[in-house]
Amino acid sequence: MAAEHGPTAGEYIGHHLTHLQNKPMQGVIDFSVYNLDSIFFSVVLGIIGSFLLWKAAKSATSGVPGRFQAAVEILVEMVDNQAKGIVHNANSRKLVAPMALTVFVWIFLMNAMDLLPVDLLPKIWEMIFAAGGHDPHHAYLRVVPTADLSTTLGLSVSVLLVCIAYNIKIKGAGGWVHELFTAPFGAHPLLWPVNFLMQMIEFAAKTVSHGMRLFGNMYAGELVFMLIALMGGAAAMSLSGVLLPIGHILAGTIWAIFHIMIITLQAFIFMMLTLVYIGQAHDAH
């Protein structure tokens, strides 16, 4: 009987890049298909982030703060200072600043899922899947919601809707429509179609780039962790000494430490762009 071989490198990466979905896709674009794993981890991490912020607010004291309270206060002050420098409407900041704080914490937690061992949660899911009488090879699970384009574009579209709401609130519906047709080139009737087209291109470009930037960085980081995990698999089967296992440990450690900066920076950039776009909605052309 031939020995059963494990998956190839391509099969391993392909398996880890396949989402748990509600049903098979029918065609390249099928809006009735949902990535259940991204939805689940996004909701769970959103609840965790909200609980942590609520816990800090509830336990806040006027005396000497503990380390957790001090860390949250530093974070809140940082976000509030950024909001003051970008959104100059004090009334708008009552909503915008807490929203920016929520965005930062939520995206940071979703990004941080990349620091878990690549096979930890997928292997647990495979065991659960197999216990239910299903083929574990079809137990797909991706645990980093921000490495899913549908998640990041969903976030950026939400920011777009907030920007449209503030455009209408600050300028009025008529004022915003007037701006759509008269900026940036002027109010001459011949320029109205060009102005409107440029405004639509600007909204679309900002929204797509906002989501794609976060997705691209987190997707690339996820792939690097998978490649390092493959190095570990090769190390487990290596008969050529200890150099490959040592290289695997060093590479994983160095990339994880570096990736802490990446996940924090990407959360900060997404938050800052959210503030910038909302701040632009307050400016009249």
Tab-separated table of C-alpha atoms in Angstrom:
chain	number	residue	atom	x	y	z
A	1	MET	CA	0.000	0.000	0.000
A	2	ALA	CA	1.416	3.380	-0.970
A	3	ALA	CA	2.089	5.783	1.853
A	4	GLU	CA	-0.233	8.771	2.078
A	5	HIS	CA	1.611	11.975	1.363
A	6	GLY	CA	0.841	15.302	2.981
A	7	PRO	CA	-0.277	18.320	0.951
A	8	THR	CA	2.162	20.076	-1.340
A	9	ALA	CA	3.186	23.668	-0.612
A	10	GLY	CA	0.645	24.937	-3.144
A	11	GLU	CA	-2.138	22.812	-1.695
A	12	TYR	CA	-1.276	23.910	1.842
A	13	ILE	CA	-1.380	27.610	0.971
A	14	GLY	CA	-4.488	27.168	-1.181
A	15	HIS	CA	-6.292	25.444	1.680
A	16	HIS	CA	-5.368	28.209	4.125
A	17	LEU	CA	-6.474	30.920	1.699
A	18	THR	CA	-9.949	29.415	1.184
A	19	HIS	CA	-12.788	30.941	3.188
A	20	LEU	CA	-15.516	29.162	5.096
A	21	GLN	CA	-18.563	30.196	3.065
A	22	ASN	CA	-22.286	29.700	3.345
A	23	LYS	CA	-22.471	27.986	-0.068
A	24	PRO	CA	-20.308	27.374	-3.161
A	25	MET	CA	-19.875	30.372	-5.425
A	26	GLN	CA	-21.751	30.441	-8.721
A	27	GLY	CA	-19.416	32.348	-11.010
A	28	VAL	CA	-16.670	34.867	-10.316
A	29	ILE	CA	-19.027	37.369	-8.635
A	30	ASP	CA	-21.817	36.063	-6.443
A	31	PHE	CA	-23.201	38.494	-3.856
A	32	SER	CA	-25.250	35.755	-2.182
A	33	VAL	CA	-22.049	34.103	-0.884
A	34	TYR	CA	-20.707	35.233	2.493
A	35	ASN	CA	-17.351	34.564	4.118
A	36	LEU	CA	-18.648	33.216	7.405
A	37	ASP	CA	-15.213	33.087	9.040
A	38	SER	CA	-14.550	36.798	8.409
A	39	ILE	CA	-17.996	37.721	9.722
A	40	PHE	CA	-17.580	35.571	12.837
A	41	PHE	CA	-14.126	36.823	13.817
A	42	SER	CA	-15.014	40.440	12.994
A	43	VAL	CA	-18.069	40.338	15.257
A	44	VAL	CA	-16.278	38.515	18.084
A	45	LEU	CA	-13.306	40.886	18.007
A	46	GLY	CA	-15.642	43.884	17.809
A	47	ILE	CA	-17.384	42.668	20.964
A	48	ILE	CA	-14.032	42.099	22.688
A	49	GLY	CA	-12.805	45.564	21.724
A	50	SER	CA	-16.039	47.199	22.922
A	51	PHE	CA	-15.845	45.276	26.193
A	52	LEU	CA	-12.246	46.365	26.807
A	53	LEU	CA	-13.085	50.034	26.217
A	54	TRP	CA	-16.219	49.746	28.382
A	55	LYS	CA	-14.209	48.038	31.116
A	56	ALA	CA	-11.627	50.836	31.078
A	57	ALA	CA	-14.309	53.517	31.219
A	58	LYS	CA	-16.186	51.785	34.035
A	59	SER	CA	-13.102	51.240	36.183
A	60	ALA	CA	-11.604	54.692	35.564
A	61	THR	CA	-10.655	56.555	38.736
A	62	SER	CA	-9.436	60.075	39.448
A	63	GLY	CA	-6.498	58.711	41.405
A	64	VAL	CA	-3.366	57.000	40.157
A	65	PRO	CA	-4.484	54.835	37.211
A	66	GLY	CA	-3.509	51.211	36.763
A	67	ARG	CA	-1.518	50.122	33.736
A	68	PHE	CA	-4.594	49.099	31.742
A	69	GLN	CA	-6.404	52.378	32.459
A	70	ALA	CA	-3.248	54.371	31.710
A	71	ALA	CA	-2.798	52.608	28.359
A	72	VAL	CA	-6.410	53.274	27.358
A	73	GLU	CA	-6.174	56.912	28.467
A	74	ILE	CA	-3.028	57.394	26.353
A	75	LEU	CA	-4.808	55.845	23.379
A	76	VAL	CA	-7.923	57.990	23.874
A	77	GLU	CA	-5.834	61.153	24.214
A	78	MET	CA	-3.866	60.296	21.079
A	79	VAL	CA	-7.001	59.747	19.007
A	80	ASP	CA	-8.665	62.875	20.435
A	81	ASN	CA	-5.631	65.032	19.561
A	82	GLN	CA	-5.610	63.667	16.014
A	83	ALA	CA	-9.332	64.351	15.677
A	84	LYS	CA	-8.899	67.948	16.922
A	85	GLY	CA	-6.177	68.579	14.380
A	86	ILE	CA	-8.231	67.300	11.432
A	87	VAL	CA	-11.938	67.780	12.236
A	88	HIS	CA	-12.322	71.369	13.420
A	89	ASN	CA	-16.036	71.141	14.184
A	90	ALA	CA	-16.279	70.498	17.946
A	91	ASN	CA	-19.836	69.197	17.676
A	92	SER	CA	-18.831	66.655	14.997
A	93	ARG	CA	-15.904	65.446	17.105
A	94	LYS	CA	-18.326	64.207	19.770
A	95	LEU	CA	-19.164	61.385	17.351
A	96	VAL	CA	-16.106	61.287	15.118
A	97	ALA	CA	-13.463	60.901	17.864
A	98	PRO	CA	-15.128	57.870	19.542
A	99	MET	CA	-15.736	56.367	16.098
A	100	ALA	CA	-12.047	56.782	15.210
A	101	LEU	CA	-11.063	55.160	18.513
A	102	THR	CA	-13.388	52.244	17.791
A	103	VAL	CA	-11.977	51.879	14.276
A	104	PHE	CA	-8.404	51.788	15.576
A	105	VAL	CA	-9.063	49.230	18.326
A	106	TRP	CA	-11.246	47.015	16.139
A	107	ILE	CA	-8.829	46.935	13.203
A	108	PHE	CA	-5.851	46.402	15.527
A	109	LEU	CA	-7.541	43.350	17.068
A	110	MET	CA	-8.477	41.951	13.653
A	111	ASN	CA	-4.919	42.486	12.408
A	112	ALA	CA	-3.484	40.892	15.555
A	113	MET	CA	-5.128	37.561	14.660
A	114	ASP	CA	-2.211	37.200	12.232
A	115	LEU	CA	0.093	36.646	15.216
A	116	LEU	CA	-1.614	33.364	16.133
A	117	PRO	CA	0.115	30.196	14.890
A	118	VAL	CA	-0.999	29.611	11.311
A	119	ASP	CA	-2.406	26.130	11.939
A	120	LEU	CA	-3.804	26.619	15.465
A	121	LEU	CA	-7.439	27.562	14.847
A	122	PRO	CA	-7.723	25.804	11.439
A	123	LYS	CA	-6.572	22.509	13.039
A	124	ILE	CA	-9.097	22.899	15.862
A	125	TRP	CA	-11.777	23.568	13.250
A	126	GLU	CA	-10.704	20.479	11.276
A	127	MET	CA	-11.089	18.317	14.399
A	128	ILE	CA	-14.558	19.752	15.034
A	129	PHE	CA	-15.432	19.215	11.382
A	130	ALA	CA	-14.193	15.622	11.468
A	131	ALA	CA	-16.085	14.932	14.712
A	132	GLY	CA	-19.264	15.935	12.908
A	133	GLY	CA	-18.682	13.255	10.285
A	134	HIS	CA	-17.360	15.591	7.576
A	135	ASP	CA	-14.189	15.447	5.523
A	136	PRO	CA	-11.564	17.512	7.408
A	137	HIS	CA	-9.899	18.394	4.097
A	138	HIS	CA	-12.933	20.602	3.400
A	139	ALA	CA	-12.722	22.372	6.770
A	140	TYR	CA	-11.761	25.829	5.551
A	141	LEU	CA	-11.083	28.659	7.997
A	142	ARG	CA	-9.333	32.015	7.691
A	143	VAL	CA	-8.882	33.863	10.964
A	144	VAL	CA	-7.636	37.314	9.856
A	145	PRO	CA	-10.713	39.336	8.809
A	146	THR	CA	-8.630	42.212	7.414
A	147	ALA	CA	-6.909	39.827	4.990
A	148	ASP	CA	-10.347	39.491	3.356
A	149	LEU	CA	-11.075	42.173	0.742
A	150	SER	CA	-14.803	42.054	1.461
A	151	THR	CA	-14.103	43.088	5.073
A	152	THR	CA	-11.768	45.974	4.286
A	153	LEU	CA	-13.946	47.298	1.471
A	154	GLY	CA	-16.952	47.006	3.764
A	155	LEU	CA	-15.132	49.203	6.278
A	156	SER	CA	-14.101	51.735	3.639
A	157	VAL	CA	-17.632	51.901	2.194
A	158	SER	CA	-18.925	52.551	5.717
A	159	VAL	CA	-16.487	55.472	5.981
A	160	LEU	CA	-17.764	56.730	2.605
A	161	LEU	CA	-21.351	56.683	3.881
A	162	VAL	CA	-20.303	58.630	6.984
A	163	CYS	CA	-18.553	61.187	4.751
A	164	ILE	CA	-21.684	61.581	2.598
A	165	ALA	CA	-23.796	62.025	5.739
A	166	TYR	CA	-21.484	64.784	7.011
A	167	ASN	CA	-21.397	66.451	3.586
A	168	ILE	CA	-25.174	66.711	3.688
A	169	LYS	CA	-25.277	67.672	7.377
A	170	ILE	CA	-22.655	70.425	7.149
A	171	LYS	CA	-23.429	71.840	3.700
A	172	GLY	CA	-27.071	70.869	3.294
A	173	ALA	CA	-28.343	68.631	0.515
A	174	GLY	CA	-28.518	71.527	-1.940
A	175	GLY	CA	-25.086	72.831	-0.997
A	176	TRP	CA	-23.483	69.429	-1.430
A	177	VAL	CA	-25.144	68.842	-4.805
A	178	HIS	CA	-23.995	72.301	-5.865
A	179	GLU	CA	-20.444	71.397	-4.840
A	180	LEU	CA	-20.598	68.132	-6.801
A	181	PHE	CA	-21.240	70.071	-10.002
A	182	THR	CA	-19.106	73.197	-9.433
A	183	ALA	CA	-15.887	71.868	-7.844
A	184	PRO	CA	-13.042	71.656	-8.589
A	185	PHE	CA	-13.022	73.512	-11.926
A	186	GLY	CA	-15.680	76.176	-11.445
A	187	ALA	CA	-19.398	76.866	-11.844
A	188	HIS	CA	-19.608	77.253	-15.630
A	189	PRO	CA	-22.403	74.987	-16.954
A	190	LEU	CA	-20.065	73.397	-19.506
A	191	LEU	CA	-17.883	72.211	-16.626
A	192	TRP	CA	-20.692	70.587	-14.639
A	193	PRO	CA	-20.313	67.107	-16.218
A	194	VAL	CA	-16.529	67.211	-15.786
A	195	ASN	CA	-16.794	68.369	-12.182
A	196	PHE	CA	-19.350	65.685	-11.333
A	197	LEU	CA	-17.244	62.985	-12.985
A	198	MET	CA	-14.146	64.121	-11.086
A	199	GLN	CA	-16.049	64.096	-7.798
A	200	MET	CA	-17.307	60.555	-8.422
A	201	ILE	CA	-13.814	59.392	-9.362
A	202	GLU	CA	-12.453	60.970	-6.177
A	203	PHE	CA	-15.026	59.251	-3.955
A	204	ALA	CA	-14.448	55.890	-5.670
A	205	ALA	CA	-10.639	56.188	-5.596
A	206	LYS	CA	-10.553	57.137	-1.908
A	207	THR	CA	-12.897	54.295	-0.959
A	208	VAL	CA	-11.121	51.603	-2.981
A	209	SER	CA	-7.614	52.671	-1.949
A	210	HIS	CA	-8.715	52.939	1.699
A	211	GLY	CA	-9.815	49.306	1.744
A	212	MET	CA	-7.171	47.919	-0.609
A	213	ARG	CA	-4.267	49.369	1.394
A	214	LEU	CA	-5.279	47.543	4.558
A	215	PHE	CA	-6.153	44.340	2.696
A	216	GLY	CA	-2.899	44.244	0.713
A	217	ASN	CA	-0.657	44.640	3.736
A	218	MET	CA	-2.486	42.070	5.853
A	219	TYR	CA	-2.810	39.571	2.990
A	220	ALA	CA	0.925	39.815	2.312
A	221	GLY	CA	1.697	39.343	6.001
A	222	GLU	CA	-0.541	36.279	6.121
A	223	LEU	CA	1.286	34.767	3.146
A	224	VAL	CA	4.674	35.330	4.786
A	225	PHE	CA	3.514	33.504	7.921
A	226	MET	CA	2.335	30.609	5.746
A	227	LEU	CA	5.696	30.417	4.014
A	228	ILE	CA	7.440	30.382	7.384
A	229	ALA	CA	5.069	27.616	8.508
A	230	LEU	CA	6.031	25.632	5.397
A	231	MET	CA	9.647	26.057	6.403
A	232	GLY	CA	8.695	24.506	9.749
A	233	GLY	CA	7.058	21.591	7.964
A	234	ALA	CA	10.202	21.060	5.931
A	235	ALA	CA	12.234	21.315	9.132
A	236	ALA	CA	10.166	18.556	10.724
A	237	MET	CA	11.046	16.223	7.838
A	238	SER	CA	14.635	17.373	7.451
A	239	LEU	CA	17.452	14.906	7.953
A	240	SER	CA	20.173	17.426	7.162
A	241	GLY	CA	20.771	18.787	10.641
A	242	VAL	CA	19.409	21.629	12.702
A	243	LEU	CA	19.999	24.589	10.409
A	244	LEU	CA	16.502	24.550	8.866
A	245	PRO	CA	14.641	24.237	12.215
A	246	ILE	CA	16.769	27.046	13.667
A	247	GLY	CA	16.096	29.158	10.583
A	248	HIS	CA	12.376	28.492	10.951
A	249	ILE	CA	12.333	29.640	14.575
A	250	LEU	CA	14.418	32.718	13.860
A	251	ALA	CA	12.390	33.708	10.797
A	252	GLY	CA	9.087	33.250	12.622
A	253	THR	CA	10.252	35.250	15.636
A	254	ILE	CA	11.736	38.113	13.615
A	255	TRP	CA	8.708	38.400	11.343
A	256	ALA	CA	6.258	38.259	14.282
A	257	ILE	CA	8.111	41.067	16.082
A	258	PHE	CA	8.220	43.148	12.894
A	259	HIS	CA	4.569	42.368	12.192
A	260	ILE	CA	3.503	43.876	15.529
A	261	MET	CA	4.564	47.217	14.075
A	262	ILE	CA	2.737	46.474	10.818
A	263	ILE	CA	-0.602	45.615	12.427
A	264	THR	CA	-0.434	48.711	14.637
A	265	LEU	CA	0.624	50.982	11.789
A	266	GLN	CA	-2.117	49.725	9.462
A	267	ALA	CA	-4.783	50.282	12.121
A	268	PHE	CA	-3.415	53.806	12.702
A	269	ILE	CA	-3.314	54.623	8.965
A	270	PHE	CA	-6.889	53.431	8.443
A	271	MET	CA	-8.034	55.522	11.424
A	272	MET	CA	-6.145	58.604	10.210
A	273	LEU	CA	-7.562	58.332	6.687
A	274	THR	CA	-11.028	57.994	8.194
A	275	LEU	CA	-10.477	61.262	10.076
A	276	VAL	CA	-9.016	62.951	6.988
A	277	TYR	CA	-11.936	61.960	4.751
A	278	ILE	CA	-14.504	63.056	7.324
A	279	GLY	CA	-12.560	66.286	7.835
A	280	GLN	CA	-12.689	66.910	4.071
A	281	ALA	CA	-16.463	66.510	4.214
A	282	HIS	CA	-16.520	69.566	6.492
A	283	ASP	CA	-14.527	71.721	4.041
A	284	ALA	CA	-16.250	73.764	1.389
A	285	HIS	CA	-14.681	74.093	-2.057
